[in-house]
């Protein structure tokens, strides 16, 4: 496994990779969710590139950029074991050198859900991912359904800016008890960790109602609110039922609905989602 820092090193190493090349962008502190993307990439591609970069421009002024967990040595061991060919660990000077002033903005679908709560977040995400795509020139890029809106925003960017690559979306990886894996789960204390099951519990409730024939988004929302009412340690910031492509609110579910949420457990903000109308093996299992 080759490890590079600068753009020049990356470009040279890229020329030695067999095609097709798959890219898995990450912010490090890797867990089984990230490694599932690596596995997807290994199945689909001859070479796998992973980037590790905690991107400052996607954090708001009062968010956890400085405190975001980092352990690059451990990450590199995991990636070596996972059979990755090339890891790019750029520094801030490589990504945003002095005088940097170009940003990529996707307009409408970044205004809702996460974008409504974190107004500068997606501008940072699209900018860094565009830079990663330009530098690595992957044939395929792998992202997790865990960040459902991020996937929709990046697919829009790929279409609009004619990036010549295929976006591959991989399912959410959960702990056995249902909690979606996240680098931020490390912030939770024992009680918050138990209480955090309310996210997957409420999503399961939504799926049960949908499976039983309920199509009224307000009724499903109310049932989810009731699940949250029983968990005083959790404060939901939003719960939304939207069209999975446009991300616009829906009242009556015709075919599919993206149910997504952001929830505070103390100071830790967790997100989770499911798509009603599509199988979701990690939530449907008894
Ligand atoms: P991050 O390091 O948080 O920026 O995540 C890097 C990639 O891993 C993104 O495409 C995420 O959607 C994906 N990811 C994070 N958590 C999970 C999870 N629990 N299951 C599947 N993919 C995930």
mmCIF file of C-alpha atoms and ligand atoms in Angstrom:
data_model
loop_
_atom_site.group_PDB
_atom_site.id
_atom_site.type_symbol
_atom_site.label_atom_id
_atom_site.label_comp_id
_atom_site.label_asym_id
_atom_site.label_seq_id
_atom_site.Cartn_x
_atom_site.Cartn_y
_atom_site.Cartn_z
ATOM 1 C CA UNK A 1 0.000 0.000 0.000
ATOM 2 C CA UNK A 2 1.454 3.330 -1.038
ATOM 3 C CA UNK A 3 0.899 6.385 1.157
ATOM 4 C CA UNK A 4 1.242 9.866 -0.362
ATOM 5 C CA UNK A 5 0.810 13.445 0.823
ATOM 6 C CA UNK A 6 1.471 15.925 -1.971
ATOM 7 C CA UNK A 7 -0.405 16.353 -5.257
ATOM 8 C CA UNK A 8 2.726 15.480 -7.213
ATOM 9 C CA UNK A 9 3.206 12.200 -5.317
ATOM 10 C CA UNK A 10 -0.478 11.401 -5.784
ATOM 11 C CA UNK A 11 -0.383 12.035 -9.528
ATOM 12 C CA UNK A 12 2.727 9.899 -9.988
ATOM 13 C CA UNK A 13 1.281 7.040 -7.920
ATOM 14 C CA UNK A 14 -2.021 7.305 -9.846
ATOM 15 C CA UNK A 15 -0.253 6.588 -13.152
ATOM 16 C CA UNK A 16 0.858 3.195 -11.806
ATOM 17 C CA UNK A 17 -2.648 2.011 -10.835
ATOM 18 C CA UNK A 18 -4.571 -0.521 -12.910
ATOM 19 C CA UNK A 19 -7.979 0.585 -14.186
ATOM 20 C CA UNK A 20 -10.733 0.804 -13.172
ATOM 21 C CA UNK A 21 -9.738 2.933 -10.180
ATOM 22 C CA UNK A 22 -12.160 3.323 -7.258
ATOM 23 C CA UNK A 23 -11.980 6.239 -4.803
ATOM 24 C CA UNK A 24 -13.290 6.156 -1.224
ATOM 25 C CA UNK A 25 -13.157 9.660 0.323
ATOM 26 C CA UNK A 26 -13.081 9.700 4.142
ATOM 27 C CA UNK A 27 -12.316 11.969 7.060
ATOM 28 C CA UNK A 28 -10.488 9.134 8.810
ATOM 29 C CA UNK A 29 -11.042 7.581 12.249
ATOM 30 C CA UNK A 30 -12.204 4.629 10.233
ATOM 31 C CA UNK A 31 -14.848 2.121 11.277
ATOM 32 C CA UNK A 32 -16.619 -0.810 9.634
ATOM 33 C CA UNK A 33 -18.842 1.619 7.661
ATOM 34 C CA UNK A 34 -15.808 3.077 5.890
ATOM 35 C CA UNK A 35 -14.327 -0.384 5.414
ATOM 36 C CA UNK A 36 -17.558 -1.583 3.776
ATOM 37 C CA UNK A 37 -17.026 1.115 1.128
ATOM 38 C CA UNK A 38 -13.492 -0.199 0.620
ATOM 39 C CA UNK A 39 -14.882 -3.729 0.182
ATOM 40 C CA UNK A 40 -17.448 -2.473 -2.373
ATOM 41 C CA UNK A 41 -14.636 -0.690 -4.213
ATOM 42 C CA UNK A 42 -12.418 -3.775 -4.192
ATOM 43 C CA UNK A 43 -15.208 -5.868 -5.697
ATOM 44 C CA UNK A 44 -15.861 -3.330 -8.459
ATOM 45 C CA UNK A 45 -12.399 -1.976 -9.261
ATOM 46 C CA UNK A 46 -8.872 -3.173 -10.021
ATOM 47 C CA UNK A 47 -7.337 -0.501 -7.750
ATOM 48 C CA UNK A 48 -8.648 1.263 -4.663
ATOM 49 C CA UNK A 49 -7.618 4.741 -3.524
ATOM 50 C CA UNK A 50 -8.687 6.048 -0.094
ATOM 51 C CA UNK A 51 -8.323 9.682 0.926
ATOM 52 C CA UNK A 52 -8.112 10.720 4.569
ATOM 53 C CA UNK A 53 -8.707 14.422 5.179
ATOM 54 C CA UNK A 54 -10.686 16.218 7.870
ATOM 55 C CA UNK A 55 -11.989 18.978 5.634
ATOM 56 C CA UNK A 56 -12.240 22.276 7.557
ATOM 57 C CA UNK A 57 -14.586 23.965 5.059
ATOM 58 C CA UNK A 58 -17.434 21.540 5.726
ATOM 59 C CA UNK A 59 -17.521 22.339 9.465
ATOM 60 C CA UNK A 60 -19.502 25.342 10.709
ATOM 61 C CA UNK A 61 -17.884 27.874 13.073
ATOM 62 C CA UNK A 62 -19.409 26.227 16.164
ATOM 63 C CA UNK A 63 -18.934 22.635 15.056
ATOM 64 C CA UNK A 64 -16.391 20.024 16.098
ATOM 65 C CA UNK A 65 -13.560 20.493 13.548
ATOM 66 C CA UNK A 66 -10.814 20.842 16.180
ATOM 67 C CA UNK A 67 -12.200 18.014 18.312
ATOM 68 C CA UNK A 68 -13.032 15.675 15.411
ATOM 69 C CA UNK A 69 -11.372 12.324 16.245
ATOM 70 C CA UNK A 70 -8.170 11.522 14.344
ATOM 71 C CA UNK A 71 -5.890 8.467 14.349
ATOM 72 C CA UNK A 72 -4.106 8.204 11.011
ATOM 73 C CA UNK A 73 -1.694 5.428 12.068
ATOM 74 C CA UNK A 74 -4.590 3.186 13.070
ATOM 75 C CA UNK A 75 -6.443 4.105 9.862
ATOM 76 C CA UNK A 76 -3.430 3.132 7.738
ATOM 77 C CA UNK A 77 -3.190 -0.268 9.471
ATOM 78 C CA UNK A 78 -6.890 -0.914 8.775
ATOM 79 C CA UNK A 79 -6.548 0.128 5.131
ATOM 80 C CA UNK A 80 -3.451 -2.023 4.652
ATOM 81 C CA UNK A 81 -5.370 -5.042 6.013
ATOM 82 C CA UNK A 82 -8.312 -4.166 3.763
ATOM 83 C CA UNK A 83 -6.159 -4.416 0.635
ATOM 84 C CA UNK A 84 -6.116 -0.739 -0.401
ATOM 85 C CA UNK A 85 -3.565 0.212 -3.078
ATOM 86 C CA UNK A 86 -3.060 3.925 -2.454
ATOM 87 C CA UNK A 87 -3.867 6.254 0.444
ATOM 88 C CA UNK A 88 -3.785 10.021 0.039
ATOM 89 C CA UNK A 89 -3.378 11.957 3.284
ATOM 90 C CA UNK A 90 -3.124 15.581 2.129
ATOM 91 C CA UNK A 91 -2.302 18.438 4.477
ATOM 92 C CA UNK A 92 -4.254 21.696 4.701
ATOM 93 C CA UNK A 93 -1.501 23.422 2.670
ATOM 94 C CA UNK A 94 -2.054 20.914 -0.128
ATOM 95 C CA UNK A 95 -5.835 21.311 -0.167
ATOM 96 C CA UNK A 96 -6.261 24.989 0.679
ATOM 97 C CA UNK A 97 -2.939 26.742 0.022
ATOM 98 C CA UNK A 98 -2.504 30.396 0.901
ATOM 99 C CA UNK A 99 -4.690 32.504 -1.407
ATOM 100 C CA UNK A 100 -7.227 29.737 -2.089
ATOM 101 C CA UNK A 101 -10.546 31.187 -3.307
ATOM 102 C CA UNK A 102 -12.563 28.736 -5.433
ATOM 103 C CA UNK A 103 -15.664 26.943 -4.150
ATOM 104 C CA UNK A 104 -18.249 24.655 -5.738
ATOM 105 C CA UNK A 105 -21.895 25.233 -4.829
ATOM 106 C CA UNK A 106 -24.890 23.041 -5.632
ATOM 107 C CA UNK A 107 -27.896 25.285 -5.209
ATOM 108 C CA UNK A 108 -31.395 24.012 -4.451
ATOM 109 C CA UNK A 109 -30.981 20.616 -2.838
ATOM 110 C CA UNK A 110 -28.414 21.965 -0.396
ATOM 111 C CA UNK A 111 -30.977 24.361 1.121
ATOM 112 C CA UNK A 112 -33.043 21.708 2.949
ATOM 113 C CA UNK A 113 -32.482 19.072 5.688
ATOM 114 C CA UNK A 114 -28.783 19.106 6.718
ATOM 115 C CA UNK A 115 -28.197 22.191 4.573
ATOM 116 C CA UNK A 116 -30.894 24.132 6.414
ATOM 117 C CA UNK A 117 -29.211 23.335 9.752
ATOM 118 C CA UNK A 118 -25.607 23.616 8.501
ATOM 119 C CA UNK A 119 -25.655 26.421 5.898
ATOM 120 C CA UNK A 120 -21.996 26.186 4.762
ATOM 121 C CA UNK A 121 -21.616 22.415 5.082
ATOM 122 C CA UNK A 122 -22.351 21.257 1.534
ATOM 123 C CA UNK A 123 -20.283 24.028 -0.058
ATOM 124 C CA UNK A 124 -17.342 22.521 1.815
ATOM 125 C CA UNK A 125 -18.285 18.958 0.847
ATOM 126 C CA UNK A 126 -18.754 19.668 -2.870
ATOM 127 C CA UNK A 127 -15.560 21.722 -3.014
ATOM 128 C CA UNK A 128 -13.373 19.070 -1.396
ATOM 129 C CA UNK A 129 -14.943 16.186 -3.330
ATOM 130 C CA UNK A 130 -14.526 18.068 -6.627
ATOM 131 C CA UNK A 131 -10.864 18.583 -5.719
ATOM 132 C CA UNK A 132 -10.467 14.884 -4.840
ATOM 133 C CA UNK A 133 -12.130 13.863 -8.125
ATOM 134 C CA UNK A 134 -9.879 16.197 -10.139
ATOM 135 C CA UNK A 135 -6.734 14.981 -8.407
ATOM 136 C CA UNK A 136 -7.442 11.227 -8.317
ATOM 137 C CA UNK A 137 -9.460 10.962 -11.574
ATOM 138 C CA UNK A 138 -11.321 7.854 -10.358
ATOM 139 C CA UNK A 139 -13.520 5.716 -12.604
ATOM 140 C CA UNK A 140 -15.883 5.101 -9.677
ATOM 141 C CA UNK A 141 -16.411 6.860 -6.349
ATOM 142 C CA UNK A 142 -17.928 5.152 -3.306
ATOM 143 C CA UNK A 143 -20.130 6.889 -0.733
ATOM 144 C CA UNK A 144 -22.334 5.712 2.137
ATOM 145 C CA UNK A 145 -26.123 5.955 2.239
ATOM 146 C CA UNK A 146 -25.535 7.063 5.859
ATOM 147 C CA UNK A 147 -25.105 10.597 4.453
ATOM 148 C CA UNK A 148 -28.154 10.447 2.192
ATOM 149 C CA UNK A 149 -28.269 14.134 1.292
ATOM 150 C CA UNK A 150 -24.528 14.192 0.636
ATOM 151 C CA UNK A 151 -25.075 11.432 -1.945
ATOM 152 C CA UNK A 152 -27.905 13.377 -3.632
ATOM 153 C CA UNK A 153 -25.851 16.599 -3.672
ATOM 154 C CA UNK A 154 -22.744 14.906 -5.068
ATOM 155 C CA UNK A 155 -24.747 13.064 -7.741
ATOM 156 C CA UNK A 156 -26.141 16.444 -8.786
ATOM 157 C CA UNK A 157 -22.624 17.927 -8.893
ATOM 158 C CA UNK A 158 -21.292 14.995 -10.959
ATOM 159 C CA UNK A 159 -24.115 15.477 -13.484
ATOM 160 C CA UNK A 160 -23.893 19.253 -13.602
ATOM 161 C CA UNK A 161 -20.104 19.515 -13.863
ATOM 162 C CA UNK A 162 -19.664 16.513 -16.200
ATOM 163 C CA UNK A 163 -17.362 14.517 -13.947
ATOM 164 C CA UNK A 164 -16.538 11.384 -15.908
ATOM 165 C CA UNK A 165 -17.097 8.811 -13.156
ATOM 166 C CA UNK A 166 -19.737 6.557 -11.678
ATOM 167 C CA UNK A 167 -21.094 7.228 -8.197
ATOM 168 C CA UNK A 168 -21.665 4.040 -6.170
ATOM 169 C CA UNK A 169 -23.817 4.208 -3.029
ATOM 170 C CA UNK A 170 -23.281 1.550 -0.324
ATOM 171 C CA UNK A 171 -25.740 0.601 2.472
ATOM 172 C CA UNK A 172 -25.558 1.920 6.042
ATOM 173 C CA UNK A 173 -23.508 -0.290 8.380
ATOM 174 C CA UNK A 174 -24.967 -0.542 11.888
ATOM 175 C CA UNK A 175 -23.924 -1.964 15.237
ATOM 176 C CA UNK A 176 -25.766 -5.177 16.123
ATOM 177 C CA UNK A 177 -28.230 -3.208 18.223
ATOM 178 C CA UNK A 178 -29.090 -0.830 15.352
ATOM 179 C CA UNK A 179 -26.934 2.259 15.945
ATOM 180 C CA UNK A 180 -25.480 3.463 12.636
ATOM 181 C CA UNK A 181 -21.672 3.497 12.799
ATOM 182 C CA UNK A 182 -20.198 6.992 12.958
ATOM 183 C CA UNK A 183 -16.830 8.421 13.925
ATOM 184 C CA UNK A 184 -18.798 10.672 16.301
ATOM 185 C CA UNK A 185 -20.235 7.735 18.308
ATOM 186 C CA UNK A 186 -17.025 7.898 20.344
ATOM 187 C CA UNK A 187 -18.336 11.113 21.962
ATOM 188 C CA UNK A 188 -21.315 9.282 23.550
ATOM 189 C CA UNK A 189 -21.233 8.310 27.227
ATOM 190 C CA UNK A 190 -22.769 5.011 28.361
ATOM 191 C CA UNK A 191 -26.265 6.413 28.908
ATOM 192 C CA UNK A 192 -26.253 8.394 25.667
ATOM 193 C CA UNK A 193 -25.043 5.326 23.782
ATOM 194 C CA UNK A 194 -28.077 3.375 25.055
ATOM 195 C CA UNK A 195 -30.436 6.271 24.365
ATOM 196 C CA UNK A 196 -29.044 6.663 20.833
ATOM 197 C CA UNK A 197 -30.960 3.542 19.820
ATOM 198 C CA UNK A 198 -33.974 5.828 19.573
ATOM 199 C CA UNK A 199 -32.829 6.825 16.061
ATOM 200 C CA UNK A 200 -32.962 3.320 14.569
ATOM 201 C CA UNK A 201 -36.022 2.488 16.695
ATOM 202 C CA UNK A 202 -37.964 5.394 15.204
ATOM 203 C CA UNK A 203 -36.838 4.461 11.671
ATOM 204 C CA UNK A 204 -37.975 0.899 12.278
ATOM 205 C CA UNK A 205 -41.331 2.253 13.446
ATOM 206 C CA UNK A 206 -41.656 4.215 10.204
ATOM 207 C CA UNK A 207 -40.840 1.086 8.195
ATOM 208 C CA UNK A 208 -43.387 -0.995 10.125
ATOM 209 C CA UNK A 209 -46.140 1.541 9.454
ATOM 210 C CA UNK A 210 -45.197 1.780 5.776
ATOM 211 C CA UNK A 211 -45.161 -2.035 5.494
ATOM 212 C CA UNK A 212 -48.635 -2.101 7.046
ATOM 213 C CA UNK A 213 -49.890 0.223 4.309
ATOM 214 C CA UNK A 214 -49.568 3.685 5.877
ATOM 215 C CA UNK A 215 -48.787 6.308 3.199
ATOM 216 C CA UNK A 216 -49.591 9.516 5.110
ATOM 217 C CA UNK A 217 -46.254 11.200 5.868
ATOM 218 C CA UNK A 218 -47.720 13.197 8.769
ATOM 219 C CA UNK A 219 -48.998 10.044 10.490
ATOM 220 C CA UNK A 220 -45.593 8.366 10.123
ATOM 221 C CA UNK A 221 -43.905 11.520 11.436
ATOM 222 C CA UNK A 222 -46.216 11.599 14.470
ATOM 223 C CA UNK A 223 -45.488 7.961 15.264
ATOM 224 C CA UNK A 224 -41.754 8.710 15.131
ATOM 225 C CA UNK A 225 -42.222 11.747 17.400
ATOM 226 C CA UNK A 226 -43.957 9.432 19.887
ATOM 227 C CA UNK A 227 -40.898 7.137 19.892
ATOM 228 C CA UNK A 228 -38.713 10.165 20.666
ATOM 229 C CA UNK A 229 -41.078 11.345 23.417
ATOM 230 C CA UNK A 230 -40.095 8.218 25.389
ATOM 231 C CA UNK A 231 -36.375 9.050 25.278
ATOM 232 C CA UNK A 232 -35.541 12.163 27.328
ATOM 233 C CA UNK A 233 -31.780 12.065 26.556
ATOM 234 C CA UNK A 234 -32.405 12.591 22.835
ATOM 235 C CA UNK A 235 -33.375 15.925 21.253
ATOM 236 C CA UNK A 236 -34.385 15.615 17.630
ATOM 237 C CA UNK A 237 -33.349 18.622 15.536
ATOM 238 C CA UNK A 238 -35.412 17.516 12.561
ATOM 239 C CA UNK A 239 -37.237 14.467 11.252
ATOM 240 C CA UNK A 240 -38.247 14.702 7.588
ATOM 241 C CA UNK A 241 -40.018 12.628 4.975
ATOM 242 C CA UNK A 242 -38.939 13.770 1.528
ATOM 243 C CA UNK A 243 -38.739 12.622 -2.073
ATOM 244 C CA UNK A 244 -35.376 10.779 -2.288
ATOM 245 C CA UNK A 245 -34.373 12.607 -5.494
ATOM 246 C CA UNK A 246 -35.663 16.173 -5.077
ATOM 247 C CA UNK A 247 -35.440 16.157 -1.250
ATOM 248 C CA UNK A 248 -38.726 18.081 -1.186
ATOM 249 C CA UNK A 249 -41.289 17.321 1.547
ATOM 250 C CA UNK A 250 -43.995 14.848 0.687
ATOM 251 C CA UNK A 251 -47.424 14.456 2.216
ATOM 252 C CA UNK A 252 -48.572 11.254 0.578
ATOM 253 C CA UNK A 253 -45.964 8.605 -0.237
ATOM 254 C CA UNK A 254 -46.462 7.362 -3.789
ATOM 255 C CA UNK A 255 -43.457 5.069 -4.285
ATOM 256 C CA UNK A 256 -40.504 5.965 -2.052
ATOM 257 C CA UNK A 257 -39.724 8.371 0.775
ATOM 258 C CA UNK A 258 -36.407 9.252 2.387
ATOM 259 C CA UNK A 259 -36.933 9.433 6.139
ATOM 260 C CA UNK A 260 -34.000 11.279 7.676
ATOM 261 C CA UNK A 261 -33.173 12.884 10.976
ATOM 262 C CA UNK A 262 -30.594 14.751 12.992
ATOM 263 C CA UNK A 263 -30.621 14.183 16.741
ATOM 264 C CA UNK A 264 -28.628 15.681 19.596
ATOM 265 C CA UNK A 265 -27.472 13.334 22.327
ATOM 266 C CA UNK A 266 -26.030 15.934 24.663
ATOM 267 C CA UNK A 267 -23.636 17.898 22.439
ATOM 268 C CA UNK A 268 -23.199 15.070 19.933
ATOM 269 C CA UNK A 269 -25.175 15.384 16.731
ATOM 270 C CA UNK A 270 -26.114 12.092 15.071
ATOM 271 C CA UNK A 271 -27.826 11.510 11.725
ATOM 272 C CA UNK A 272 -29.611 8.468 10.353
ATOM 273 C CA UNK A 273 -32.052 7.584 7.588
ATOM 274 C CA UNK A 274 -33.925 4.928 5.673
ATOM 275 C CA UNK A 275 -35.769 4.840 2.359
ATOM 276 C CA UNK A 276 -39.368 3.642 2.647
ATOM 277 C CA UNK A 277 -40.337 1.600 -0.393
ATOM 278 C CA UNK A 278 -36.875 0.037 -0.660
ATOM 279 C CA UNK A 279 -35.555 -2.977 1.283
ATOM 280 C CA UNK A 280 -33.331 -1.990 4.214
ATOM 281 C CA UNK A 281 -31.771 -5.193 5.511
ATOM 282 C CA UNK A 282 -30.150 -3.618 8.559
ATOM 283 C CA UNK A 283 -33.472 -2.312 9.866
ATOM 284 C CA UNK A 284 -35.898 -4.970 8.612
ATOM 285 C CA UNK A 285 -34.139 -7.858 10.351
ATOM 286 C CA UNK A 286 -36.041 -8.944 13.486
HETATM 287 P P1 LIG B 1 -16.800 10.429 6.811
HETATM 288 O O1 LIG B 1 -15.443 9.924 7.184
HETATM 289 O O2 LIG B 1 -17.737 10.569 7.953
HETATM 290 O O3 LIG B 1 -16.744 11.650 5.907
HETATM 291 O O4 LIG B 1 -17.430 9.285 5.900
HETATM 292 C C1 LIG B 1 -16.777 8.822 4.754
HETATM 293 C C2 LIG B 1 -17.725 7.959 3.967
HETATM 294 O O5 LIG B 1 -18.125 6.847 4.768
HETATM 295 C C3 LIG B 1 -19.013 8.686 3.545
HETATM 296 O O6 LIG B 1 -19.348 8.302 2.220
HETATM 297 C C4 LIG B 1 -20.015 8.179 4.541
HETATM 298 O O7 LIG B 1 -21.345 8.196 4.049
HETATM 299 C C5 LIG B 1 -19.540 6.753 4.729
HETATM 300 N N1 LIG B 1 -20.051 6.221 6.001
HETATM 301 C C6 LIG B 1 -19.945 6.783 7.232
HETATM 302 N N2 LIG B 1 -20.595 6.034 8.147
HETATM 303 C C7 LIG B 1 -21.123 4.978 7.478
HETATM 304 C C8 LIG B 1 -21.914 3.844 7.863
HETATM 305 N N3 LIG B 1 -22.295 3.643 9.116
HETATM 306 N N4 LIG B 1 -22.272 2.975 6.894
HETATM 307 C C9 LIG B 1 -21.902 3.163 5.598
HETATM 308 N N5 LIG B 1 -21.155 4.200 5.184
HETATM 309 C C10 LIG B 1 -20.779 5.100 6.095
#
